[in-house]
CSV table of C-alpha atoms and ligand atoms in Angstrom, one decimal:
chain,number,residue,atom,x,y,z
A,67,UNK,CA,6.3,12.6,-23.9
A,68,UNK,CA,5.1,14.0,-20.8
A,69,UNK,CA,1.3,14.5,-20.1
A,70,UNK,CA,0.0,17.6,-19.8
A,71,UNK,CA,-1.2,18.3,-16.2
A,72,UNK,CA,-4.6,20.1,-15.4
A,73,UNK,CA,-5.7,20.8,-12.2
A,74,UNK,CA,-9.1,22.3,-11.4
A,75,UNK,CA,-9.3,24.1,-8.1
A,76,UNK,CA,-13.2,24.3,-6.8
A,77,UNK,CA,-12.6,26.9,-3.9
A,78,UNK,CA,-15.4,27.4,-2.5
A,79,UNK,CA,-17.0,28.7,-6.0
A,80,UNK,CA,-19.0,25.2,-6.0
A,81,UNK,CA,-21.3,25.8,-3.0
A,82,UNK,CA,-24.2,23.2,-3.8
A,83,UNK,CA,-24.2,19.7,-4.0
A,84,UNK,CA,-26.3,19.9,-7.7
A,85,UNK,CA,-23.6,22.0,-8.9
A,86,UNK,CA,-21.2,19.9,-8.6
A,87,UNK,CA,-22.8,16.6,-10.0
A,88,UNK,CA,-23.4,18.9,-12.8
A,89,UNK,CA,-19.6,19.2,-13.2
A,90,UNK,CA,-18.9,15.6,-12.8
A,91,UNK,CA,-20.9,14.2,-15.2
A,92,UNK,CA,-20.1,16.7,-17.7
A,93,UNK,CA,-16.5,15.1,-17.1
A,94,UNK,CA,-17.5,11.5,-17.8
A,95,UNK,CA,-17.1,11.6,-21.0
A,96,UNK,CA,-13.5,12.8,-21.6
A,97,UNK,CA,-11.2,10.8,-22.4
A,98,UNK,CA,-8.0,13.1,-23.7
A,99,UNK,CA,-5.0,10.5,-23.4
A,100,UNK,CA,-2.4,13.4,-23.4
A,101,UNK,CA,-3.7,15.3,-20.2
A,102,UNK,CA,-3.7,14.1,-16.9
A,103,UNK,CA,-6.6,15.7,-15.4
A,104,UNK,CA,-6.7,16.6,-11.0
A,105,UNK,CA,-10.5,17.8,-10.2
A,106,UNK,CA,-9.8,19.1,-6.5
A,107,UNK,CA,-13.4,20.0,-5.2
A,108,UNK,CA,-14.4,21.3,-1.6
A,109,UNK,CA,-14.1,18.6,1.3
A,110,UNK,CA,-18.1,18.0,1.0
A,111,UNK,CA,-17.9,16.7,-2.3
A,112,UNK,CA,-15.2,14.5,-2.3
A,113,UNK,CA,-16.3,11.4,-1.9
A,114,UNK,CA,-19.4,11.8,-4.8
A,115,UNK,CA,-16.4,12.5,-6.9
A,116,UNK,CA,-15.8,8.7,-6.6
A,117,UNK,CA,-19.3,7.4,-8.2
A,118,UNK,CA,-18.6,8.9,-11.8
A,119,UNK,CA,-16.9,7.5,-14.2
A,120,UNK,CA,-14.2,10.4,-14.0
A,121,UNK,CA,-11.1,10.2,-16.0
A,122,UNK,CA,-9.6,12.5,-13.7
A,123,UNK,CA,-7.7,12.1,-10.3
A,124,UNK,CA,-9.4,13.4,-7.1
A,125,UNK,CA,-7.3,15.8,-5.2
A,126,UNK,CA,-8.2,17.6,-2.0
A,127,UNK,CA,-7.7,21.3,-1.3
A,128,UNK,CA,-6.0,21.1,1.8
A,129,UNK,CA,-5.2,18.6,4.5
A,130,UNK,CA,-4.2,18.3,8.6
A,131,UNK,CA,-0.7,17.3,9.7
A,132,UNK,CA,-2.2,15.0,12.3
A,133,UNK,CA,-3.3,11.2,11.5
A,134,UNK,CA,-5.9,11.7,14.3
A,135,UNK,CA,-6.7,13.0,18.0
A,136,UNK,CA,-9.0,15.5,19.2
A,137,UNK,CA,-8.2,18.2,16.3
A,138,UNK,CA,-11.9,19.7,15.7
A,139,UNK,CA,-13.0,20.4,12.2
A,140,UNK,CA,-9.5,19.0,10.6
A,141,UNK,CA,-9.4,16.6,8.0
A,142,UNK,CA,-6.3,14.4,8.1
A,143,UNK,CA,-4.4,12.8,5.3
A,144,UNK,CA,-5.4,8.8,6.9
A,145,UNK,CA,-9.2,9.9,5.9
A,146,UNK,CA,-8.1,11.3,2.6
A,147,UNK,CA,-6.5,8.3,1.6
A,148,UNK,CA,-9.5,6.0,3.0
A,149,UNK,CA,-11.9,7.8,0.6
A,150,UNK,CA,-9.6,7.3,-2.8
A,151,UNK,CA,-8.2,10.7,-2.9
A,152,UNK,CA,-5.0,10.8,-4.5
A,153,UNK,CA,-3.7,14.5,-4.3
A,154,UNK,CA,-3.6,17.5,-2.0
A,155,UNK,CA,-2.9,21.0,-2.6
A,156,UNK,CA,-0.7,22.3,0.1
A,157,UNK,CA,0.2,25.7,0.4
A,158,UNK,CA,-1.9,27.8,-1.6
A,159,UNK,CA,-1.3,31.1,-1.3
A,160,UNK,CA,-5.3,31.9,0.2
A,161,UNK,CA,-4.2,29.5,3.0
A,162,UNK,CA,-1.4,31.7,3.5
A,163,UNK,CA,-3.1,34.2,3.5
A,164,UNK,CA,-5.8,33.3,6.4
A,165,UNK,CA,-2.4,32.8,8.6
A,166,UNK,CA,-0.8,29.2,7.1
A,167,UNK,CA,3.1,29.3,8.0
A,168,UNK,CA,6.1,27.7,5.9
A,169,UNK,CA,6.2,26.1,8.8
A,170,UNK,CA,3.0,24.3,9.1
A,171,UNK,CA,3.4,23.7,5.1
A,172,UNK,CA,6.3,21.7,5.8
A,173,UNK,CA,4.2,19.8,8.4
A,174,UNK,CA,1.4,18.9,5.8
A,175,UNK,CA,3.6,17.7,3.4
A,176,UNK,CA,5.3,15.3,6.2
A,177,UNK,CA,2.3,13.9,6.6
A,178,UNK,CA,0.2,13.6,3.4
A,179,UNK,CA,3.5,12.0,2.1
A,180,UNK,CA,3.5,9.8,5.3
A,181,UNK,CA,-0.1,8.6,4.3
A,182,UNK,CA,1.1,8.4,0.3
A,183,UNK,CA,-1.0,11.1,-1.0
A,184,UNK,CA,0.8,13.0,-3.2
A,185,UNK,CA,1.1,16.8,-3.3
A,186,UNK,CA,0.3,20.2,-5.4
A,187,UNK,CA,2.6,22.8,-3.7
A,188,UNK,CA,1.9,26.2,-4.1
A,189,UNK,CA,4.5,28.9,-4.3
A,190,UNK,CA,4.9,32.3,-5.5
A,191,UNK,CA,5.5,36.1,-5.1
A,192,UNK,CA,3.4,39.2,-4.4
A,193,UNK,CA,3.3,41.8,-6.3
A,194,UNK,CA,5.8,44.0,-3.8
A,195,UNK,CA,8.7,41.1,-4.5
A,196,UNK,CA,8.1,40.8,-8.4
A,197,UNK,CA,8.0,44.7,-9.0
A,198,UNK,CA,11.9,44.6,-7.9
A,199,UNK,CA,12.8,42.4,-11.0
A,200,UNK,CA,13.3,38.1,-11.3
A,201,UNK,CA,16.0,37.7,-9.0
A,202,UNK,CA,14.1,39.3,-6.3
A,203,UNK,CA,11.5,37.2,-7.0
A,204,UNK,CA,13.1,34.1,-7.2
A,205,UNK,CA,14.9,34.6,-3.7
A,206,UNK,CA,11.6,34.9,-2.1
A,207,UNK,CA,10.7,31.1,-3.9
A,208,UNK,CA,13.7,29.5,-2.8
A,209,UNK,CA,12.9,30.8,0.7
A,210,UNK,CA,9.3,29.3,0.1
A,211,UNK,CA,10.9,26.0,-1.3
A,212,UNK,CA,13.7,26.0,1.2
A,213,UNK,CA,11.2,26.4,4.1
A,214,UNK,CA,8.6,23.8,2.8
A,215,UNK,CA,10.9,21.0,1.6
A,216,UNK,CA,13.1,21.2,4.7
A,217,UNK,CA,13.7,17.9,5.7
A,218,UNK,CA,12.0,16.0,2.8
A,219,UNK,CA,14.8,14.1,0.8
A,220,UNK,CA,14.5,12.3,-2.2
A,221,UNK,CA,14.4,9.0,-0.5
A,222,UNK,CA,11.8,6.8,-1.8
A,223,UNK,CA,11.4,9.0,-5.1
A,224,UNK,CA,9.6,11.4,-2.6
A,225,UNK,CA,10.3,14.7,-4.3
A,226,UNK,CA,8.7,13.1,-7.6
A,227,UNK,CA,5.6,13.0,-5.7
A,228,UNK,CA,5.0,17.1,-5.5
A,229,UNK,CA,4.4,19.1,-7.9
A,230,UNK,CA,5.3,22.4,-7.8
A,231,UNK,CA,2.2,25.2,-8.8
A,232,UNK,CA,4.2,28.3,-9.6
A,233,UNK,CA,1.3,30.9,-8.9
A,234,UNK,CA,2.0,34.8,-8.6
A,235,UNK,CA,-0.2,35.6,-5.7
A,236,UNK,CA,-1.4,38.7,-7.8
A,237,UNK,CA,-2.3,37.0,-11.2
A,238,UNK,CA,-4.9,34.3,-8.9
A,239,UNK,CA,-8.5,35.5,-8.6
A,240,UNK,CA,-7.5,38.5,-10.6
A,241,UNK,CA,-8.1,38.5,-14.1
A,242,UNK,CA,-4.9,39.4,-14.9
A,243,UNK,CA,-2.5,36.7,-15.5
A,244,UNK,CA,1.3,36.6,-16.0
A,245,UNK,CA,2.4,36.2,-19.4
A,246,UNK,CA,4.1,33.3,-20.4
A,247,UNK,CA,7.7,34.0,-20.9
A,248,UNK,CA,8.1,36.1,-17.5
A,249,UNK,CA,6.6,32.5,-15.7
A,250,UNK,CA,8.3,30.4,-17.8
A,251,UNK,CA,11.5,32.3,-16.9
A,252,UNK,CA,10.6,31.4,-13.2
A,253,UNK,CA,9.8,28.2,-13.4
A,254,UNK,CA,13.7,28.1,-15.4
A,255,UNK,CA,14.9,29.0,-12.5
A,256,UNK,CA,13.0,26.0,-10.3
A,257,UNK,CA,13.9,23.6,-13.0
A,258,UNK,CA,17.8,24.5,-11.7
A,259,UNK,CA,17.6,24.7,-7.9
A,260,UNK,CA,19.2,22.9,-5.8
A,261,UNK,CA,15.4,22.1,-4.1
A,262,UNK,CA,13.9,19.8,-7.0
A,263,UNK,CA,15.3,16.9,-8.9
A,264,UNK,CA,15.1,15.9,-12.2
A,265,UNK,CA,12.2,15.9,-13.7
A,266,UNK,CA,10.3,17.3,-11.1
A,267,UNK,CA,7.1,19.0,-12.9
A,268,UNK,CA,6.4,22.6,-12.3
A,269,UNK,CA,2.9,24.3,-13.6
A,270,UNK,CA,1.8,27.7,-13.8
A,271,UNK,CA,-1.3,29.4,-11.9
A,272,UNK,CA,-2.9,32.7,-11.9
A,273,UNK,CA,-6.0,33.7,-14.1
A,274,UNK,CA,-5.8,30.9,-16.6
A,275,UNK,CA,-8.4,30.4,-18.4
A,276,UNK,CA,-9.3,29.2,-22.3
A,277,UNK,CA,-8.0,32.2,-24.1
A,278,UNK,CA,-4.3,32.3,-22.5
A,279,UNK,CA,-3.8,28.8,-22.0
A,280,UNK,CA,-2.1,27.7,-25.2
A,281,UNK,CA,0.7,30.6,-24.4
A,282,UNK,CA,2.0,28.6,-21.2
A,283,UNK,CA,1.1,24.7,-22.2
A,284,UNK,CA,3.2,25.4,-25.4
A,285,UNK,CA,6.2,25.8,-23.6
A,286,UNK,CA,8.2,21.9,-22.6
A,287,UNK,CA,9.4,23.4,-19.9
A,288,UNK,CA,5.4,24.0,-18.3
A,289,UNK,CA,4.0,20.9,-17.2
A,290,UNK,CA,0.6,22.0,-16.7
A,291,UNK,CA,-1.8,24.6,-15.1
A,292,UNK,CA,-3.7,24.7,-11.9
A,293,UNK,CA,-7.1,26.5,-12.9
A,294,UNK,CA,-9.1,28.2,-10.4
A,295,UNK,CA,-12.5,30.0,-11.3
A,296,UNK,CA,-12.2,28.7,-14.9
A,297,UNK,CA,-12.2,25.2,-13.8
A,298,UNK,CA,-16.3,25.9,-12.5
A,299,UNK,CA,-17.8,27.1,-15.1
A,300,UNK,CA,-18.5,23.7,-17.0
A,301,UNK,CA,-18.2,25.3,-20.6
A,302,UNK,CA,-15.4,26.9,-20.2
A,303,UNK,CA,-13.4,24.2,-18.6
A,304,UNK,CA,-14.3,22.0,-21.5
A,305,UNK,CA,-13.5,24.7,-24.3
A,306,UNK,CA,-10.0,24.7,-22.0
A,307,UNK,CA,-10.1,20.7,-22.1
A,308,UNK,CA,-10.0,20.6,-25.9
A,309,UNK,CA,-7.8,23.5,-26.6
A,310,UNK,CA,-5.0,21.8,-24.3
A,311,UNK,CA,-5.6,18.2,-25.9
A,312,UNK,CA,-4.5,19.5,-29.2
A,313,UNK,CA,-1.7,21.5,-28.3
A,314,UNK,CA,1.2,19.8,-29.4
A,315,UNK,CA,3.3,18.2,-26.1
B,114,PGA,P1,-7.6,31.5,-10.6
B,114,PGA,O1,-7.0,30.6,-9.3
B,114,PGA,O2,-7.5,30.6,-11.8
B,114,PGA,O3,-9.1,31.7,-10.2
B,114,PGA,O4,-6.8,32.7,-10.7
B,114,PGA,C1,-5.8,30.0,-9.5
B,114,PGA,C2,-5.5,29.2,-8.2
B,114,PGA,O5,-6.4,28.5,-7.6
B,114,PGA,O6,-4.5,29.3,-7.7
């Protein structure tokens, strides 16, 4: 049986350098063999990630198609890599937001892939496309998957190495999640296209926190969860640690 999957997106909640040693060693001690746990903190704090004894992966929150040149403040996926970072969320839909194009997804993903890293892609609707019904809303994916996959073939296994995060751009930073069965019936539909392969894993994001969280890991069909403001408050990402280690998968 598959693990779990939990991802915990920092943002830019974590703002202090004490803050987020507090997280990481509050991590050391898990050891929940059914979930595979991706802590993805701000650039800054990367590289502390690797002196505790973290049974997690390190994933970064975004990434620069170029290996290097004279690209000012970019990060690219060759230093990612060189630090021990494994993952990279690509595509999230608050780098969309600030003016990141399908187009320059498509690059990322080129590239971390290039450099082995492998990748959380974001996709999902806004609230304009999901209030005319599923198949509305799962056009405006396969546009999303269509446009970020383009030209990325299975060679090598290289689809197995993205996950898809299935976030509703209205349930993240909201409050207000989706429920379980209308994201499941989504993330059906992924599970079928033409764009992934077989057992590709697909997760849920939006407002996720300890209280709805046993609602979508129950399902087989949802791999996992990328957490967002949950994941920083070091209680509550615990409680949600515990509760998904004994739901039955
Ligand atoms: P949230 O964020 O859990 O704070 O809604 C989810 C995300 O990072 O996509």
């Amino acid at each position: 049986m598959n693990k779990k999957i939990i991802i915990a997106n920092w943002k830019t909640y974590i703002n202090s350098r004490k803050q987020a040693e507090n997280i990481f060693k509050s991590l050391e001690n898990n050891n929940y063999k059914n979930l595979e746990l991706i802590i993805c903190p701000p650039f800054p704090y990367l590289l502390k990630a690797k002196s505790y004894k973290l049974k997690a992966k390190i994933g970064a929150q975004n990434v620069f198609y170029e290996q290097s040149g004279a690209y000012t403040g970019e990060v690219s996926p060759k230093m990612l890599k060189d630090i021990g970072v494994e993952y990279v969320i690509i595509g999230h839909s608050e780098r969309r937001a600030l003016g990141e194009t399908d187009e320059i997804i498509n690059k990322k993903i080129k590239a971390a892939l290039a450099n082995n890293l492998k990748i959380i892609l974001c996709v999902g609707e806004p609230l304009v496309i999901r209030k005319h019904g599923f198949k509305a809303t799962q056009k405006f994916i396969e546009n999303q998957l269509q446009k970020n996959l383009n030209g990325i073939s299975n060679a090598k296994n290289k689809l197995l190495k993205i996950l898809i995060a299935y976030e509703p751009v209205w349930a993240i930073g909201t409050g207000i999640s989706d429920t379980p069965e209308d994201s499941l019936e989504i993330i059906k539909f992924f599970l079928n296209s033409k764009f992934l392969i077989h057992n590709s894993m697909v997760l849920y994001g939006g407002s996720v926190n300890s209280k709805n969280i046993t609602g979508f890991l129950k399902y087989p069909e949802i791999d996992g969860v990328l957490i967002g403001e949950a994941s920083t408050n070091k209680e509550e990402f615990q409680k949600i640690l515990k509760i998904s280690s004994k739901i039955n998968h």
